Tab-separated table of C-alpha atoms and ligand atoms in Angstrom:
chain	number	residue	atom	x	y	z
Q	1	UNK	CA	34.413	13.122	9.542
Q	2	UNK	CA	31.661	10.670	10.326
Q	3	UNK	CA	31.203	8.604	7.223
Q	4	UNK	CA	29.055	5.995	8.916
Q	5	UNK	CA	26.017	7.231	6.507
Q	6	UNK	CA	28.002	6.054	3.479
Q	7	UNK	CA	27.310	2.515	4.343
Q	8	UNK	CA	25.895	1.878	0.899
Q	9	UNK	CA	29.394	2.129	-0.624
Q	10	UNK	CA	30.502	-1.174	0.942
Q	11	UNK	CA	29.684	-2.992	-2.331
Q	12	UNK	CA	31.842	-0.697	-4.121
Q	13	UNK	CA	34.946	-2.618	-2.690
Q	14	UNK	CA	34.420	-5.407	-5.217
Q	15	UNK	CA	36.021	-4.467	-8.522
Q	16	UNK	CA	33.686	-4.659	-11.605
Q	17	UNK	CA	35.922	-7.326	-13.142
Q	18	UNK	CA	35.671	-9.482	-10.126
Q	19	UNK	CA	31.907	-9.216	-9.631
Q	20	UNK	CA	29.910	-12.227	-9.816
Q	21	UNK	CA	27.289	-11.010	-12.060
Q	22	UNK	CA	28.483	-9.591	-15.292
Q	23	UNK	CA	25.079	-9.127	-16.942
Q	24	UNK	CA	21.518	-8.811	-15.596
Q	25	UNK	CA	18.094	-8.800	-17.329
Q	26	UNK	CA	15.515	-6.262	-15.945
Q	27	UNK	CA	12.152	-7.984	-16.159
Q	28	UNK	CA	10.143	-4.601	-15.913
Q	29	UNK	CA	9.495	-1.361	-17.514
Q	30	UNK	CA	8.993	2.380	-16.587
Q	31	UNK	CA	11.042	4.250	-14.012
Q	32	UNK	CA	11.812	1.127	-11.881
Q	33	UNK	CA	13.521	-0.400	-14.916
Q	34	UNK	CA	15.615	2.879	-15.338
Q	35	UNK	CA	16.459	2.918	-11.719
Q	36	UNK	CA	17.882	-0.636	-11.777
Q	37	UNK	CA	19.998	0.164	-15.018
Q	38	UNK	CA	21.538	3.273	-13.464
Q	39	UNK	CA	22.881	1.175	-10.487
Q	40	UNK	CA	23.899	-1.682	-12.801
Q	41	UNK	CA	26.049	0.864	-14.796
Q	42	UNK	CA	27.676	2.126	-11.579
Q	43	UNK	CA	28.496	-1.367	-10.517
Q	44	UNK	CA	29.896	-2.150	-13.922
Q	45	UNK	CA	27.178	-4.841	-14.740
Q	46	UNK	CA	25.865	-5.065	-18.244
Q	47	UNK	CA	22.100	-4.805	-18.674
Q	48	UNK	CA	19.536	-6.537	-20.822
Q	49	UNK	CA	16.000	-4.544	-21.144
Q	50	UNK	CA	12.924	-6.372	-22.087
Q	51	UNK	CA	10.023	-4.527	-23.584
Q	52	UNK	CA	6.507	-4.905	-25.164
Q	53	UNK	CA	5.595	-3.669	-28.589
Q	54	UNK	CA	4.536	-0.425	-27.439
Q	55	UNK	CA	7.558	0.204	-25.016
Q	56	UNK	CA	10.106	0.538	-27.735
Q	57	UNK	CA	10.630	4.272	-27.288
Q	58	UNK	CA	10.837	4.080	-23.347
Q	59	UNK	CA	14.053	5.254	-21.808
Q	60	UNK	CA	14.754	1.801	-20.177
Q	61	UNK	CA	15.174	0.463	-23.694
Q	62	UNK	CA	17.752	3.008	-24.607
Q	63	UNK	CA	19.480	2.917	-21.253
Q	64	UNK	CA	20.341	-0.857	-21.405
Q	65	UNK	CA	23.182	-2.398	-23.310
Q	66	UNK	CA	21.059	-4.919	-24.865
Q	67	UNK	CA	17.111	-4.969	-25.465
Q	68	UNK	CA	14.636	-7.609	-26.647
Q	69	UNK	CA	10.890	-7.337	-27.433
Q	70	UNK	CA	8.986	-10.075	-25.579
Q	71	UNK	CA	5.523	-9.570	-26.914
Q	72	UNK	CA	2.349	-7.441	-27.560
Q	73	UNK	CA	1.065	-4.575	-25.122
Q	74	UNK	CA	-0.966	-6.378	-22.884
Q	75	UNK	CA	1.372	-7.239	-19.851
Q	76	UNK	CA	0.010	-11.012	-19.687
Q	77	UNK	CA	1.770	-11.363	-22.933
Q	78	UNK	CA	4.835	-9.418	-22.306
Q	79	UNK	CA	5.981	-8.449	-18.854
Q	80	UNK	CA	4.051	-11.424	-17.205
Q	81	UNK	CA	5.277	-13.860	-19.951
Q	82	UNK	CA	7.371	-16.066	-18.000
Q	83	UNK	CA	8.835	-18.305	-21.224
Q	84	UNK	CA	9.411	-15.252	-23.185
Q	85	UNK	CA	11.461	-13.590	-20.321
Q	86	UNK	CA	13.409	-16.957	-19.436
Q	87	UNK	CA	14.163	-17.498	-23.002
Q	88	UNK	CA	15.503	-13.979	-23.450
Q	89	UNK	CA	17.644	-14.460	-20.414
Q	90	UNK	CA	19.059	-17.569	-21.804
Q	91	UNK	CA	19.762	-16.124	-25.314
Q	92	UNK	CA	21.397	-13.130	-23.951
Q	93	UNK	CA	23.124	-15.276	-21.374
Q	94	UNK	CA	22.539	-13.311	-18.169
Q	95	UNK	CA	23.586	-14.261	-14.776
Q	96	UNK	CA	20.589	-12.743	-13.019
Q	97	UNK	CA	17.270	-11.237	-13.435
Q	98	UNK	CA	15.898	-8.254	-11.348
Q	99	UNK	CA	12.069	-8.153	-11.331
Q	100	UNK	CA	11.573	-4.585	-10.191
Q	101	UNK	CA	8.064	-4.194	-8.565
Q	102	UNK	CA	4.605	-5.349	-9.832
Q	103	UNK	CA	4.543	-7.837	-12.662
Q	104	UNK	CA	6.552	-10.976	-11.526
Q	105	UNK	CA	8.291	-9.298	-8.487
Q	106	UNK	CA	6.269	-11.415	-6.067
Q	107	UNK	CA	5.641	-14.635	-8.216
Q	108	UNK	CA	7.326	-17.369	-6.294
Q	109	UNK	CA	6.766	-19.515	-9.331
Q	110	UNK	CA	8.821	-17.178	-11.366
Q	111	UNK	CA	11.589	-17.094	-8.564
Q	112	UNK	CA	11.436	-20.828	-8.737
Q	113	UNK	CA	11.773	-21.151	-12.551
Q	114	UNK	CA	14.762	-18.640	-12.392
Q	115	UNK	CA	16.594	-20.814	-9.896
Q	116	UNK	CA	15.741	-24.074	-11.982
Q	117	UNK	CA	17.365	-22.402	-15.026
Q	118	UNK	CA	20.381	-21.292	-12.964
Q	119	UNK	CA	19.549	-17.731	-13.210
Q	120	UNK	CA	19.746	-15.783	-9.886
Q	121	UNK	CA	16.599	-14.236	-8.980
Q	122	UNK	CA	17.399	-10.776	-7.431
Q	123	UNK	CA	15.036	-11.128	-4.413
Q	124	UNK	CA	14.341	-13.315	-1.488
Q	125	UNK	CA	14.140	-17.132	-1.731
Q	126	UNK	CA	10.895	-18.316	-3.307
Q	127	UNK	CA	9.594	-19.793	-0.056
Q	128	UNK	CA	9.642	-16.436	1.421
Q	129	UNK	CA	7.692	-14.905	-1.362
Q	130	UNK	CA	5.252	-17.666	-0.880
Q	131	UNK	CA	5.031	-17.195	2.744
Q	132	UNK	CA	4.328	-13.577	2.687
Q	133	UNK	CA	1.908	-13.860	-0.262
Q	134	UNK	CA	-0.406	-15.954	1.997
Q	135	UNK	CA	-1.663	-13.229	4.516
Q	136	UNK	CA	-2.922	-15.868	7.059
Q	137	UNK	CA	0.423	-17.776	7.013
Q	138	UNK	CA	2.358	-14.497	7.025
Q	139	UNK	CA	0.354	-13.331	9.994
Q	140	UNK	CA	1.150	-16.747	11.897
Q	141	UNK	CA	4.752	-16.717	11.066
Q	142	UNK	CA	5.352	-13.120	11.895
Q	143	UNK	CA	3.446	-13.632	15.374
Q	144	UNK	CA	5.741	-16.742	16.171
Q	145	UNK	CA	8.795	-14.474	15.128
Q	146	UNK	CA	7.675	-12.036	17.906
Q	147	UNK	CA	5.845	-9.193	15.964
Q	148	UNK	CA	2.549	-7.791	17.320
Q	149	UNK	CA	-0.620	-8.441	15.335
Q	150	UNK	CA	-4.107	-7.182	15.719
Q	151	UNK	CA	-6.449	-9.828	17.236
Q	152	UNK	CA	-7.754	-11.960	14.374
Q	153	UNK	CA	-8.599	-15.519	13.105
Q	154	UNK	CA	-5.568	-17.851	13.053
Q	155	UNK	CA	-7.188	-19.759	10.156
Q	156	UNK	CA	-9.333	-18.795	7.040
Q	157	UNK	CA	-12.959	-18.694	8.060
Q	158	UNK	CA	-14.961	-21.653	6.988
Q	159	UNK	CA	-18.437	-20.859	8.016
Q	160	UNK	CA	-20.612	-17.787	8.904
Q	161	UNK	CA	-21.174	-19.230	12.501
Q	162	UNK	CA	-17.396	-19.424	12.889
Q	163	UNK	CA	-16.881	-16.126	11.595
Q	164	UNK	CA	-19.649	-14.705	13.985
Q	165	UNK	CA	-18.039	-16.454	17.028
Q	166	UNK	CA	-14.612	-15.063	16.205
Q	167	UNK	CA	-15.790	-11.626	15.483
Q	168	UNK	CA	-17.751	-11.507	18.759
Q	169	UNK	CA	-14.491	-12.469	20.448
Q	170	UNK	CA	-12.463	-9.890	18.702
Q	171	UNK	CA	-14.898	-7.134	19.102
Q	172	UNK	CA	-16.427	-4.903	16.298
Q	173	UNK	CA	-15.451	-3.324	14.027
Q	174	UNK	CA	-13.701	-6.088	12.238
Q	175	UNK	CA	-12.127	-6.222	8.789
Q	176	UNK	CA	-12.454	-9.145	6.446
Q	177	UNK	CA	-9.473	-9.785	4.339
Q	178	UNK	CA	-8.393	-12.111	1.511
Q	179	UNK	CA	-5.770	-14.603	2.534
Q	180	UNK	CA	-4.372	-14.248	-0.896
Q	181	UNK	CA	-4.892	-10.424	-0.890
Q	182	UNK	CA	-2.883	-7.406	-0.236
Q	183	UNK	CA	-3.146	-4.024	-1.525
Q	184	UNK	CA	-6.895	-3.705	-0.439
Q	185	UNK	CA	-8.660	-6.276	-2.802
Q	186	UNK	CA	-11.066	-8.489	-1.389
Q	187	UNK	CA	-11.560	-6.417	1.900
Q	188	UNK	CA	-14.659	-5.426	3.779
Q	189	UNK	CA	-15.058	-3.377	6.923
Q	190	UNK	CA	-17.816	-4.698	9.224
Q	191	UNK	CA	-19.016	-2.431	12.032
Q	192	UNK	CA	-22.203	-4.471	13.162
Q	193	UNK	CA	-23.111	-8.215	13.534
Q	194	UNK	CA	-25.791	-7.902	10.770
Q	195	UNK	CA	-23.177	-6.955	8.291
Q	196	UNK	CA	-20.815	-9.874	8.794
Q	197	UNK	CA	-22.530	-12.630	6.645
Q	198	UNK	CA	-22.684	-10.588	3.502
Q	199	UNK	CA	-19.132	-9.216	3.978
Q	200	UNK	CA	-17.649	-12.663	4.191
Q	201	UNK	CA	-19.510	-13.636	1.210
Q	202	UNK	CA	-18.637	-10.589	-1.150
Q	203	UNK	CA	-14.934	-10.614	-0.011
Q	204	UNK	CA	-14.653	-14.060	-0.693
Q	205	UNK	CA	-16.337	-13.878	-4.222
Q	206	UNK	CA	-14.057	-10.818	-4.901
Q	207	UNK	CA	-10.927	-12.582	-3.646
Q	208	UNK	CA	-11.876	-15.888	-5.654
Q	209	UNK	CA	-12.240	-13.703	-8.902
Q	210	UNK	CA	-9.092	-11.759	-8.143
Q	211	UNK	CA	-6.686	-14.436	-6.864
Q	212	UNK	CA	-8.419	-17.799	-7.719
Q	213	UNK	CA	-8.494	-18.284	-4.022
Q	214	UNK	CA	-11.717	-17.305	-1.934
Q	215	UNK	CA	-10.326	-17.798	1.486
Q	216	UNK	CA	-10.833	-14.919	3.926
Q	217	UNK	CA	-9.859	-14.284	7.520
Q	218	UNK	CA	-11.065	-11.683	10.092
Q	219	UNK	CA	-9.002	-8.982	12.004
Q	220	UNK	CA	-9.925	-6.337	14.377
Q	221	UNK	CA	-10.326	-3.027	12.524
Q	222	UNK	CA	-8.226	-0.007	13.341
Q	223	UNK	CA	-9.897	3.280	12.645
Q	224	UNK	CA	-7.753	5.821	10.730
Q	225	UNK	CA	-4.346	4.410	11.513
Q	226	UNK	CA	-1.053	5.435	10.179
Q	227	UNK	CA	0.584	3.163	7.552
Q	228	UNK	CA	4.336	2.941	8.498
Q	229	UNK	CA	6.795	0.417	6.915
Q	230	UNK	CA	10.262	-0.492	7.880
Q	231	UNK	CA	12.905	-1.109	4.977
Q	232	UNK	CA	15.200	-3.974	5.752
Q	233	UNK	CA	18.150	-5.570	4.290
Q	234	UNK	CA	19.206	-9.091	5.050
Q	235	UNK	CA	22.079	-11.254	3.476
Q	236	UNK	CA	22.299	-14.787	2.975
Q	237	UNK	CA	24.186	-15.297	6.061
Q	238	UNK	CA	21.799	-14.265	8.569
Q	239	UNK	CA	22.898	-10.633	9.043
Q	240	UNK	CA	19.928	-8.114	8.942
Q	241	UNK	CA	19.666	-4.301	9.469
Q	242	UNK	CA	16.710	-1.768	9.038
Q	243	UNK	CA	16.975	1.588	7.166
Q	244	UNK	CA	14.247	3.207	9.234
Q	245	UNK	CA	10.638	3.765	8.229
Q	246	UNK	CA	8.608	5.362	5.601
Q	247	UNK	CA	5.400	7.116	6.413
Q	248	UNK	CA	2.849	5.961	3.537
Q	249	UNK	CA	-0.549	7.030	4.908
Q	250	UNK	CA	-1.432	9.251	2.108
Q	251	UNK	CA	-3.083	7.213	-0.435
Q	252	UNK	CA	-6.334	6.808	-2.250
Q	253	UNK	CA	-7.946	3.605	-2.916
Q	254	UNK	CA	-4.856	1.821	-1.772
Q	255	UNK	CA	-2.671	3.695	-4.284
Q	256	UNK	CA	0.095	5.539	-2.429
Q	257	UNK	CA	0.312	9.169	-3.691
Q	258	UNK	CA	3.235	10.577	-1.546
Q	259	UNK	CA	5.575	8.972	0.994
Q	260	UNK	CA	8.100	10.557	3.365
Q	261	UNK	CA	10.925	9.345	5.615
Q	262	UNK	CA	11.125	9.561	8.457
Q	263	UNK	CA	7.550	9.599	9.739
Q	264	UNK	CA	6.554	12.958	11.404
Q	265	UNK	CA	5.368	10.950	14.585
Q	266	UNK	CA	7.889	8.378	15.465
Q	267	UNK	CA	10.251	9.117	18.290
Q	268	UNK	CA	13.796	7.576	18.019
Q	269	UNK	CA	12.634	5.058	20.573
Q	270	UNK	CA	9.633	4.007	18.655
Q	271	UNK	CA	11.738	3.807	15.526
Q	272	UNK	CA	14.223	1.576	17.243
Q	273	UNK	CA	11.515	-0.651	18.620
Q	274	UNK	CA	9.827	-1.233	15.380
Q	275	UNK	CA	13.105	-1.431	13.558
Q	276	UNK	CA	14.335	-4.039	15.876
Q	277	UNK	CA	11.166	-6.045	15.869
Q	278	UNK	CA	11.190	-6.181	12.113
Q	279	UNK	CA	14.920	-7.149	11.921
Q	280	UNK	CA	14.509	-9.836	14.645
Q	281	UNK	CA	11.463	-11.283	12.813
Q	282	UNK	CA	13.281	-11.251	9.476
Q	283	UNK	CA	16.451	-13.013	11.067
Q	284	UNK	CA	14.181	-15.737	12.681
Q	285	UNK	CA	12.569	-16.330	9.205
Q	286	UNK	CA	15.743	-16.521	7.435
Q	287	UNK	CA	14.737	-13.556	5.145
Q	288	UNK	CA	17.420	-12.444	2.531
Q	289	UNK	CA	17.538	-9.518	0.134
Q	290	UNK	CA	15.629	-6.142	0.639
Q	291	UNK	CA	12.221	-6.243	2.033
Q	292	UNK	CA	9.569	-4.095	3.751
Q	293	UNK	CA	7.623	-4.943	6.950
Q	294	UNK	CA	4.457	-2.931	6.916
Q	295	UNK	CA	2.659	-1.859	10.091
Q	296	UNK	CA	-0.312	-0.141	11.245
Q	297	UNK	CA	0.072	2.420	13.965
Q	298	UNK	CA	-2.839	3.423	16.166
Q	299	UNK	CA	-3.536	6.493	18.038
Q	300	UNK	CA	-1.788	5.442	21.083
Q	301	UNK	CA	1.419	4.703	19.026
Q	302	UNK	CA	0.975	0.904	19.341
Q	303	UNK	CA	2.101	-0.787	16.055
Q	304	UNK	CA	0.824	-3.961	14.472
Q	305	UNK	CA	2.342	-6.127	11.692
Q	306	UNK	CA	0.048	-5.910	8.507
Q	307	UNK	CA	2.039	-7.458	5.610
Q	308	UNK	CA	5.550	-7.977	4.245
Q	309	UNK	CA	6.567	-6.826	0.769
Q	310	UNK	CA	9.365	-9.023	-0.497
Q	311	UNK	CA	10.096	-6.753	-3.468
Q	312	UNK	CA	11.876	-3.144	-3.870
Q	313	UNK	CA	9.019	-0.706	-3.531
Q	314	UNK	CA	8.071	2.432	-5.461
Q	315	UNK	CA	8.815	4.390	-2.427
Q	316	UNK	CA	12.358	3.055	-1.827
Q	317	UNK	CA	14.002	6.356	-2.859
Q	318	UNK	CA	12.858	8.317	0.188
Q	319	UNK	CA	14.831	5.886	2.368
Q	320	UNK	CA	17.727	6.207	-0.171
Q	321	UNK	CA	17.820	10.013	0.344
Q	322	UNK	CA	17.918	9.799	4.167
Q	323	UNK	CA	20.176	6.915	4.509
Q	324	UNK	CA	22.458	7.562	1.513
Q	325	UNK	CA	22.160	3.735	0.955
Q	326	UNK	CA	21.626	2.534	-2.531
Q	327	UNK	CA	19.005	-0.121	-2.022
Q	328	UNK	CA	19.210	-1.683	-5.542
Q	329	UNK	CA	23.011	-2.056	-5.158
Q	330	UNK	CA	22.567	-3.899	-1.895
Q	331	UNK	CA	19.849	-6.121	-3.415
Q	332	UNK	CA	22.306	-7.028	-6.284
Q	333	UNK	CA	25.291	-7.507	-3.822
Q	334	UNK	CA	23.333	-9.654	-1.559
Q	335	UNK	CA	22.132	-11.808	-4.563
Q	336	UNK	CA	25.751	-12.230	-5.724
Q	337	UNK	CA	26.391	-13.692	-2.198
Q	338	UNK	CA	28.163	-10.823	-0.682
Q	339	UNK	CA	27.743	-10.283	3.106
Q	340	UNK	CA	25.959	-7.121	4.093
Q	341	UNK	CA	29.448	-5.639	5.374
Q	342	UNK	CA	27.841	-3.174	7.646
Q	343	UNK	CA	25.940	-3.028	10.649
Q	344	UNK	CA	23.126	-1.080	12.210
Q	345	UNK	CA	25.399	1.339	13.956
Q	346	UNK	CA	26.879	2.320	10.484
Q	347	UNK	CA	23.613	3.719	9.267
Q	348	UNK	CA	22.664	7.210	10.116
Q	349	UNK	CA	19.092	8.861	9.080
Q	350	UNK	CA	19.712	12.303	8.088
Q	351	UNK	CA	17.161	15.099	7.432
Q	352	UNK	CA	13.798	14.649	5.813
Q	353	UNK	CA	12.595	13.225	2.319
Q	354	UNK	CA	9.340	13.349	0.563
Q	355	UNK	CA	8.356	11.657	-2.777
Q	356	UNK	CA	5.394	12.599	-4.958
Q	357	UNK	CA	4.215	10.188	-7.448
Q	358	UNK	CA	3.438	12.009	-10.703
Q	359	UNK	CA	0.748	9.989	-12.518
Q	360	UNK	CA	-0.662	10.618	-16.038
Q	361	UNK	CA	-4.035	11.227	-14.625
Q	362	UNK	CA	-6.740	13.929	-14.326
Q	363	UNK	CA	-5.861	15.478	-10.795
Q	364	UNK	CA	-9.473	15.956	-10.147
Q	365	UNK	CA	-11.103	12.686	-11.255
Q	366	UNK	CA	-8.032	10.469	-11.259
Q	367	UNK	CA	-9.024	9.158	-14.899
Q	368	UNK	CA	-6.057	7.860	-16.760
Q	369	UNK	CA	-4.600	10.579	-19.166
Q	370	UNK	CA	-2.180	8.723	-21.510
Q	371	UNK	CA	-0.774	10.446	-24.689
Q	372	UNK	CA	1.919	12.358	-26.172
Q	373	UNK	CA	4.195	14.770	-24.052
Q	374	UNK	CA	4.468	17.973	-26.050
Q	375	UNK	CA	6.598	19.790	-23.576
Q	376	UNK	CA	8.648	18.544	-20.574
Q	377	UNK	CA	10.956	20.252	-18.033
Q	378	UNK	CA	12.497	18.545	-15.033
Q	379	UNK	CA	13.412	20.286	-11.832
Q	380	UNK	CA	16.874	20.111	-10.375
Q	381	UNK	CA	18.883	21.821	-7.832
Q	382	UNK	CA	20.015	21.037	-4.427
Q	383	UNK	CA	18.274	18.031	-2.814
Q	384	UNK	CA	16.090	17.136	-5.854
Q	385	UNK	CA	16.012	13.691	-7.580
Q	386	UNK	CA	13.564	12.645	-10.264
Q	387	UNK	CA	13.186	9.115	-11.402
Q	388	UNK	CA	11.390	8.722	-14.596
Q	389	UNK	CA	11.242	6.985	-18.129
Q	390	UNK	CA	9.570	9.743	-20.209
Q	391	UNK	CA	10.835	12.678	-22.041
Q	392	UNK	CA	9.689	15.340	-24.383
Q	393	UNK	CA	7.805	13.969	-27.414
Q	394	UNK	CA	7.148	10.491	-25.656
Q	395	UNK	CA	3.772	8.939	-25.995
Q	396	UNK	CA	2.589	7.445	-22.619
Q	397	UNK	CA	0.881	4.110	-23.569
Q	398	UNK	CA	-2.517	3.474	-22.031
Q	399	UNK	CA	-1.591	-0.264	-21.136
Q	400	UNK	CA	0.116	0.116	-17.761
Q	401	UNK	CA	0.398	1.857	-14.507
Q	402	UNK	CA	-0.084	5.706	-14.802
Q	403	UNK	CA	2.950	6.520	-12.860
Q	404	UNK	CA	5.347	8.332	-15.230
Q	405	UNK	CA	7.690	10.110	-12.776
Q	406	UNK	CA	8.577	10.383	-9.014
Q	407	UNK	CA	9.967	13.697	-7.583
Q	408	UNK	CA	11.873	12.967	-4.565
Q	409	UNK	CA	13.431	15.913	-2.382
Q	410	UNK	CA	15.667	15.849	0.673
Q	411	UNK	CA	16.269	18.669	3.101
Q	412	UNK	CA	17.358	19.141	6.703
Q	413	UNK	CA	13.817	19.280	8.135
Q	414	UNK	CA	10.240	18.401	7.017
Q	415	UNK	CA	9.329	21.850	6.725
Q	416	UNK	CA	12.373	22.705	4.356
Q	417	UNK	CA	11.428	19.440	2.331
Q	418	UNK	CA	7.888	20.770	1.856
Q	419	UNK	CA	9.354	24.069	0.572
Q	420	UNK	CA	11.772	22.231	-1.588
Q	421	UNK	CA	9.036	19.885	-3.103
Q	422	UNK	CA	6.912	23.031	-3.964
Q	423	UNK	CA	9.587	24.786	-5.789
Q	424	UNK	CA	10.591	21.604	-7.638
Q	425	UNK	CA	6.893	20.883	-8.584
Q	426	UNK	CA	6.535	24.556	-9.611
Q	427	UNK	CA	9.339	24.198	-11.895
Q	428	UNK	CA	8.321	20.834	-13.403
Q	429	UNK	CA	6.485	21.224	-16.754
Q	430	UNK	CA	4.569	18.214	-18.480
Q	431	UNK	CA	2.163	19.329	-21.393
Q	432	UNK	CA	0.146	17.307	-23.653
Q	433	UNK	CA	-1.177	15.124	-20.815
Q	434	UNK	CA	-2.757	15.679	-17.504
Q	435	UNK	CA	-0.728	14.930	-14.413
Q	436	UNK	CA	-1.164	14.782	-10.516
Q	437	UNK	CA	1.420	17.802	-10.095
Q	438	UNK	CA	-1.425	20.229	-9.293
Q	439	UNK	CA	-2.825	17.727	-6.669
Q	440	UNK	CA	0.520	17.479	-4.841
Q	441	UNK	CA	1.064	21.324	-4.872
Q	442	UNK	CA	-2.361	21.549	-2.976
Q	443	UNK	CA	-1.335	18.687	-0.567
Q	444	UNK	CA	1.898	20.599	0.048
Q	445	UNK	CA	-0.309	23.542	1.276
Q	446	UNK	CA	-2.812	21.718	3.274
Q	447	UNK	CA	-2.537	22.663	7.041
Q	448	UNK	CA	-3.096	19.037	8.304
Q	449	UNK	CA	-0.315	17.702	5.998
Q	450	UNK	CA	1.998	20.509	6.995
Q	451	UNK	CA	1.395	19.770	10.696
Q	452	UNK	CA	2.193	15.971	9.966
Q	453	UNK	CA	-1.345	15.288	10.961
Q	454	UNK	CA	-2.104	12.461	8.641
Q	455	UNK	CA	-3.618	9.067	8.619
Q	456	UNK	CA	-4.982	6.534	6.012
Q	457	UNK	CA	-8.167	8.623	6.065
Q	458	UNK	CA	-6.277	11.852	4.912
Q	459	UNK	CA	-7.043	11.762	1.211
Q	460	UNK	CA	-11.000	11.060	1.750
Q	461	UNK	CA	-11.136	14.275	4.031
Q	462	UNK	CA	-8.693	16.298	1.632
Q	463	UNK	CA	-10.803	15.468	-1.526
Q	464	UNK	CA	-14.002	16.269	0.337
Q	465	UNK	CA	-12.769	19.635	1.485
Q	466	UNK	CA	-11.254	20.379	-1.916
Q	467	UNK	CA	-14.377	19.486	-3.899
Q	468	UNK	CA	-12.975	16.625	-5.817
Q	469	UNK	CA	-15.041	15.236	-8.718
Q	470	UNK	CA	-14.475	11.805	-7.658
Q	471	UNK	CA	-16.970	9.171	-6.375
Q	472	UNK	CA	-16.376	8.172	-2.565
Q	473	UNK	CA	-16.197	4.655	-1.438
Q	474	UNK	CA	-15.925	2.777	1.638
Q	475	UNK	CA	-12.317	2.411	2.547
Q	476	UNK	CA	-11.110	-1.040	1.247
Q	477	UNK	CA	-13.726	-1.858	-1.222
Q	478	UNK	CA	-12.263	-0.622	-4.635
Q	479	UNK	CA	-8.858	-1.636	-5.265
Q	480	UNK	CA	-6.177	-0.556	-7.874
Q	481	UNK	CA	-5.032	-2.666	-10.813
Q	482	UNK	CA	-1.847	-3.321	-9.259
I	501	LIG	C1	-6.407	-2.773	7.927
I	501	LIG	C2	-6.867	-1.563	8.325
I	501	LIG	C3	-7.296	-1.412	9.589
I	501	LIG	N1	-7.455	-2.427	10.348
I	501	LIG	N2	-6.411	-3.770	8.788
I	501	LIG	C4	-5.388	-1.687	3.412
I	501	LIG	C5	-4.544	-2.374	2.491
I	501	LIG	C6	-4.245	-3.813	3.145
I	501	LIG	N3	-2.841	-4.012	2.858
I	501	LIG	C7	-4.545	-3.593	4.479
I	501	LIG	N4	-5.437	-2.423	4.706
I	501	LIG	C8	-5.783	-1.977	5.949
I	501	LIG	N5	-5.867	-2.944	6.781
I	501	LIG	C9	-6.985	-3.436	10.203
I	501	LIG	N6	-6.967	-4.714	10.889
I	501	LIG	C10	-6.930	-0.661	7.358
I	501	LIG	C11	-6.296	-0.733	6.099
I	501	LIG	C12	-6.355	0.261	5.187
I	501	LIG	C13	-5.199	1.043	4.770
I	501	LIG	C14	-3.916	0.629	5.167
I	501	LIG	C15	-2.897	1.129	4.777
I	501	LIG	C16	-2.997	2.159	3.839
I	501	LIG	C17	-4.260	2.679	3.555
I	501	LIG	C18	-5.233	1.992	4.040
I	501	LIG	C19	-6.511	2.548	3.669
I	501	LIG	C20	-7.748	1.947	4.027
I	501	LIG	C21	-7.601	0.939	4.816
């Protein structure tokens, strides 16, 4: 038997009673808080949930061994409230904090405060978070570390003249991006020279308002690329491996709707090339923990570094399905100071996984649809995983991200995974609120999706063809809340 793909069990060798971490605080809510607690339980680690006033009835609070209310509903006063979270960690005497995604997950300041308080931050070193948070610096560091990047400005733009000179050199179309940005905020696509001045100004104003940093830079704009990201795991001793890629091109206004692994278009050679490049760069930089290197892939299958995410991501589950690795377990083990314990050759990618994000939203207008869930049924059966924090009778609060569940399927081939997703979504019942389940069912039947013919423009075309009642926007103009 070939057990290579059970590489994720290397962390199991350490008995719970000899683990470094006895208790972890989860500084998050929703499905990811539940997901982290599930792994902690399997590792024999006690858990402390924190929650806002309106999250008392969330499943993460029930799953945890202990729980504390850290503030009122607005996240600025609860899930982003560093003093409340740190004092809870002190009172409950935890060894480490897992930040999940969003909220404080990519706050270098929070990571630093944790370390200063002798609480291990389950994530990369604070300086890595800071480096990757500055997109101009990240571009420079990754270029030096050997990753291909699109032609662009090596520094933030300081004047329109300088911007024009650079843009002419790069060649139109170009894209103006916020140095402190990411996720699409403070971005402008510029197709002609005449548009550049205004784009620099509006992008900078938007960035200053969103990030308190108005600096912007310019890059060559790729038309309808694929968004492909490489999951990496690195330990604190310089070992690093990749877990293959995720295809994340299907998104609307920079919110991903569904993700899959592997990408329908990557050859094994290109996967190795992108994976090895990501790993080499992480090793050079001294990265540690789980991380994701995001690339844009053009029509000629050339790839370019875009950003690096220093957190666990929503879509990590598709990678877990095709590798059998538990990424949260590995994050925790690495933070405990354990060596990775397995090599690239110990990892296999088996079959195909698809994840559909189920949001409490009107599937035609994408308007939020919070409220009470009056009937609830989850799909099961072979190859189906559901990560959720809601249940029958639960009231989805209006204050946070609208994602209430993730349905992840795994099957031998992409075609079988699509069939499996359809039957899973068909069996899923959520009444009392509107959800994006009907939208996902339509995508599963879309000929282009079924052919794997997708790019970051897929949803615009899909929504136009399906007569969606949503306002169209220039890609890159409107951005989500998180
Ligand atoms: C780009 C691009 C094309 N060319 N950069 C969007 C989010 C932010 N992280 C960067 N983004 C893009 N950067 C260059 N040089 C296209 C996008 C983009 C995009 C990227 C990934 C997934 C969806 C997207 C939707 C629109 C634009």
